[in-house]
Coordinates of C-alpha atoms in Angstrom, one line a residue:
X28 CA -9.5 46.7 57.5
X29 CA -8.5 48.3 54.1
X30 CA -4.5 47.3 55.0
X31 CA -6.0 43.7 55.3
X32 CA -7.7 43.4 52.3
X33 CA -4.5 45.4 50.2
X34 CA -1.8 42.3 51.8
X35 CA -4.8 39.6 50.8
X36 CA -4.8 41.4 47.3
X37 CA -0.8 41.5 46.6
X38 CA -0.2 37.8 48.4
X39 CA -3.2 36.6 45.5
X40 CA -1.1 39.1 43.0
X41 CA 2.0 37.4 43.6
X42 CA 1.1 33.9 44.0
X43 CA -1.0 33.7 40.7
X44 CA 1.9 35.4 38.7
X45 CA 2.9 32.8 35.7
X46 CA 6.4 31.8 36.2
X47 CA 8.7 32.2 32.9
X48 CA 9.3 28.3 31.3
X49 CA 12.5 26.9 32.8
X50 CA 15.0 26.1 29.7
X51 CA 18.0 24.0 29.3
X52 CA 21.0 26.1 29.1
X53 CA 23.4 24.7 26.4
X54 CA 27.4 25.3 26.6
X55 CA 27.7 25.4 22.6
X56 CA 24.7 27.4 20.4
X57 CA 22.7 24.3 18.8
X58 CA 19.9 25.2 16.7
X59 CA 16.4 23.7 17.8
X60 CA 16.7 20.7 14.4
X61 CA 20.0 19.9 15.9
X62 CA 18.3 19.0 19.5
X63 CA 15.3 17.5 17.9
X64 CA 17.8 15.0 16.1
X65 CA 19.4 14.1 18.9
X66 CA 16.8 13.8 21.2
X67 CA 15.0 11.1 18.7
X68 CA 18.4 9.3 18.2
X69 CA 19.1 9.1 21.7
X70 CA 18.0 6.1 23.4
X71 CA 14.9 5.3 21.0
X72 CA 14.0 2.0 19.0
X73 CA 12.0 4.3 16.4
X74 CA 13.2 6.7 14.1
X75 CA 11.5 9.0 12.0
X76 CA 13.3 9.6 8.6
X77 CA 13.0 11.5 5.4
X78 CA 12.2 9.6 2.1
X79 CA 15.3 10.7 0.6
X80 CA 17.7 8.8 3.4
X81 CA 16.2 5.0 2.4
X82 CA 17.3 3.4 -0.9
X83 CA 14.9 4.2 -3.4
X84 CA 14.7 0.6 -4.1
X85 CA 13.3 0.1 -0.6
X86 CA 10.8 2.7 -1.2
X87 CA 9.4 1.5 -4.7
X88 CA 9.3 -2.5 -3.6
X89 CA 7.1 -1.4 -0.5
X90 CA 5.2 0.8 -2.9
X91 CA 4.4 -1.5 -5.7
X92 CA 4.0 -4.4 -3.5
X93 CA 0.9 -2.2 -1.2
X94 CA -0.3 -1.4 -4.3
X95 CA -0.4 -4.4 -6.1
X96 CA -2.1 -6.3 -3.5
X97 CA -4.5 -3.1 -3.0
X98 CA -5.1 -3.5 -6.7
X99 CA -5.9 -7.5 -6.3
X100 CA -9.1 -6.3 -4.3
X101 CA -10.9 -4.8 -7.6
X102 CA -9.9 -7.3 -9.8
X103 CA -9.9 -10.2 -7.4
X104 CA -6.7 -11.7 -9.1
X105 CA -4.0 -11.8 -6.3
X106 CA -0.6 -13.0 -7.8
X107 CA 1.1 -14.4 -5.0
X108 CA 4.5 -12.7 -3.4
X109 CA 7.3 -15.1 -4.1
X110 CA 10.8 -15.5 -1.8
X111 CA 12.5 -12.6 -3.9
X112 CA 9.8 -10.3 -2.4
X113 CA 8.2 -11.1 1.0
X114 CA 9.4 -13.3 3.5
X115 CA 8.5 -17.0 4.3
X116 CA 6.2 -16.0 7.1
X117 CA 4.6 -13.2 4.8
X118 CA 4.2 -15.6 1.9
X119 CA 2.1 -17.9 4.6
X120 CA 0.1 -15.5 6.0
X121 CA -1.4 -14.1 2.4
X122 CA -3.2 -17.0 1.0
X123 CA -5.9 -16.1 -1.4
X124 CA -8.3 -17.2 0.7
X125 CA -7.2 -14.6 3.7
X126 CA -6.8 -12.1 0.8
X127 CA -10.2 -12.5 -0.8
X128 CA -12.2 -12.2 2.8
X129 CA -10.2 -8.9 3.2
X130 CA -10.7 -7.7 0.1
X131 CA -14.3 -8.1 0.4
X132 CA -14.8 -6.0 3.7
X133 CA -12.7 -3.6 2.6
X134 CA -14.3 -3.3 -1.3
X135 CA -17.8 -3.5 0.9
X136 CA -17.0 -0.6 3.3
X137 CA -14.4 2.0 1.4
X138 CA -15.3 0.8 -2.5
X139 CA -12.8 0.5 -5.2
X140 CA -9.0 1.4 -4.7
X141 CA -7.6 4.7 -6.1
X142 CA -4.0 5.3 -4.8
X143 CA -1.4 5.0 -2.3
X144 CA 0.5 8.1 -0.8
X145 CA 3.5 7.6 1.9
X146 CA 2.8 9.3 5.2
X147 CA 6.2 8.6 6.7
X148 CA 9.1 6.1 7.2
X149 CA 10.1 4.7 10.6
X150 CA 13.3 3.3 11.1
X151 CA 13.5 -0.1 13.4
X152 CA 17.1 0.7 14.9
X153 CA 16.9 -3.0 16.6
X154 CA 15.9 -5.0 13.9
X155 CA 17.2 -2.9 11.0
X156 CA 13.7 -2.3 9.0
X157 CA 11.8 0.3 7.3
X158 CA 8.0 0.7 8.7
X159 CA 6.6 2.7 5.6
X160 CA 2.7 4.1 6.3
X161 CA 0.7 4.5 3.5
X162 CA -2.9 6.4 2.9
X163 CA -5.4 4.0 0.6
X164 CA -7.3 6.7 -0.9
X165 CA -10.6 4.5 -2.1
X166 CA -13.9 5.9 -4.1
X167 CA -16.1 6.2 -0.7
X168 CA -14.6 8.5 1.9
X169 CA -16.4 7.0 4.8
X170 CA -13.7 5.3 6.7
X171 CA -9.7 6.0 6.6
X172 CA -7.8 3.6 6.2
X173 CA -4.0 3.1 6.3
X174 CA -1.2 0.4 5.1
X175 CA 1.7 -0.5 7.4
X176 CA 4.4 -2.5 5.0
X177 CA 8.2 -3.5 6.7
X178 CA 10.7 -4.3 4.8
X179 CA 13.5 -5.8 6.8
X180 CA 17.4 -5.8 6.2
X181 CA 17.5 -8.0 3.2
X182 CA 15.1 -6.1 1.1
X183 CA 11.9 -8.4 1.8
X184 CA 8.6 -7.6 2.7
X185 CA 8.6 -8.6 6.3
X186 CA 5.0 -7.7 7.1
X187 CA 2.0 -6.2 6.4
X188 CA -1.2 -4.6 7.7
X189 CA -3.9 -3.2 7.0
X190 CA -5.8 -0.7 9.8
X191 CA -8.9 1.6 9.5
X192 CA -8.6 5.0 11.4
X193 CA -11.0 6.6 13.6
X194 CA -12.0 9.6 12.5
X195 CA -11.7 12.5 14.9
X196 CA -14.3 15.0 16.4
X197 CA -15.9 17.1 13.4

């Protein structure tokens, strides 16, 4: 009885032992940045970049045009994007009517604007465009919300969105 219960004992031992995480062995030494580059350039539409690989002009037109239409919601004067900055489609979409209604919900739930601050740049490797998210920091922080602005190829606003984040689990 005792040898029983001492093979029942090392068969559990053995069979709950963790097993050591099975790894990729490489020919040449890459460091783990290397892979992590690779692996998000290989055979993926989106690309996460740094600030400092898109044209600074790219950055400040997406910039000052969030901001400038945040801005519209406290004073309710929305100066319209012209065919220099946003594309036909955008200049359509962002009447003042649309604008005003949105503005209202927003100034309703989250107050008056404060600031924009870039979370992070995603390149469109098919269509050649910068998604750039921005945080809206507003008086109230009740709700979160976020700005998506793309600017495509030529430099033009080629959309732009508005979404309110969930908060998580406190």
């Amino acid at each position: 009885m005792k040898k029983l219960v001492f093979v029942i004992a090392l068969i559990t031992l053995f069979s709950c032992k963790s097993k050591a995480p099975k790894t990729i062995a490489s020919t040449n030494d890459k460091t783990k940045t290397e892979k992590d580059s690779i692996a998000k350039v290989d055979n993926s539409r989106f690309v996460k970049v740094e600030k400092k690989e898109v044209s600074l002009a790219k950055v400040n037109l997406s910039y000052n045009l969030g901001k400038r239409l945040l801005e519209s919601c406290s004073t309710s004067k929305f100066k319209v994007f012209n065919s220099s900055e946003a594309t036909q489609s955008v200049i359509e979409s962002t009447t003042v009517e649309k604008v005003s209604t949105v503005c209202a919900k927003i100034n309703s739930r989250n107050g008056k604007f404060k600031e924009l601050t870039l979370l992070d740049i995603t390149y469109d490797v098919e269509n050649d465009s910068y998604l750039f998210r921005y945080n809206i920091e507003f008086e109230k922080k009740y709700f979160k919300r976020e700005l998506f602005i793309t600017i495509n190829s030529e430099g033009k606003m080629a959309s732009l969105k508005t979404k309110e984040i969930p908060k998580g689990p406190m």
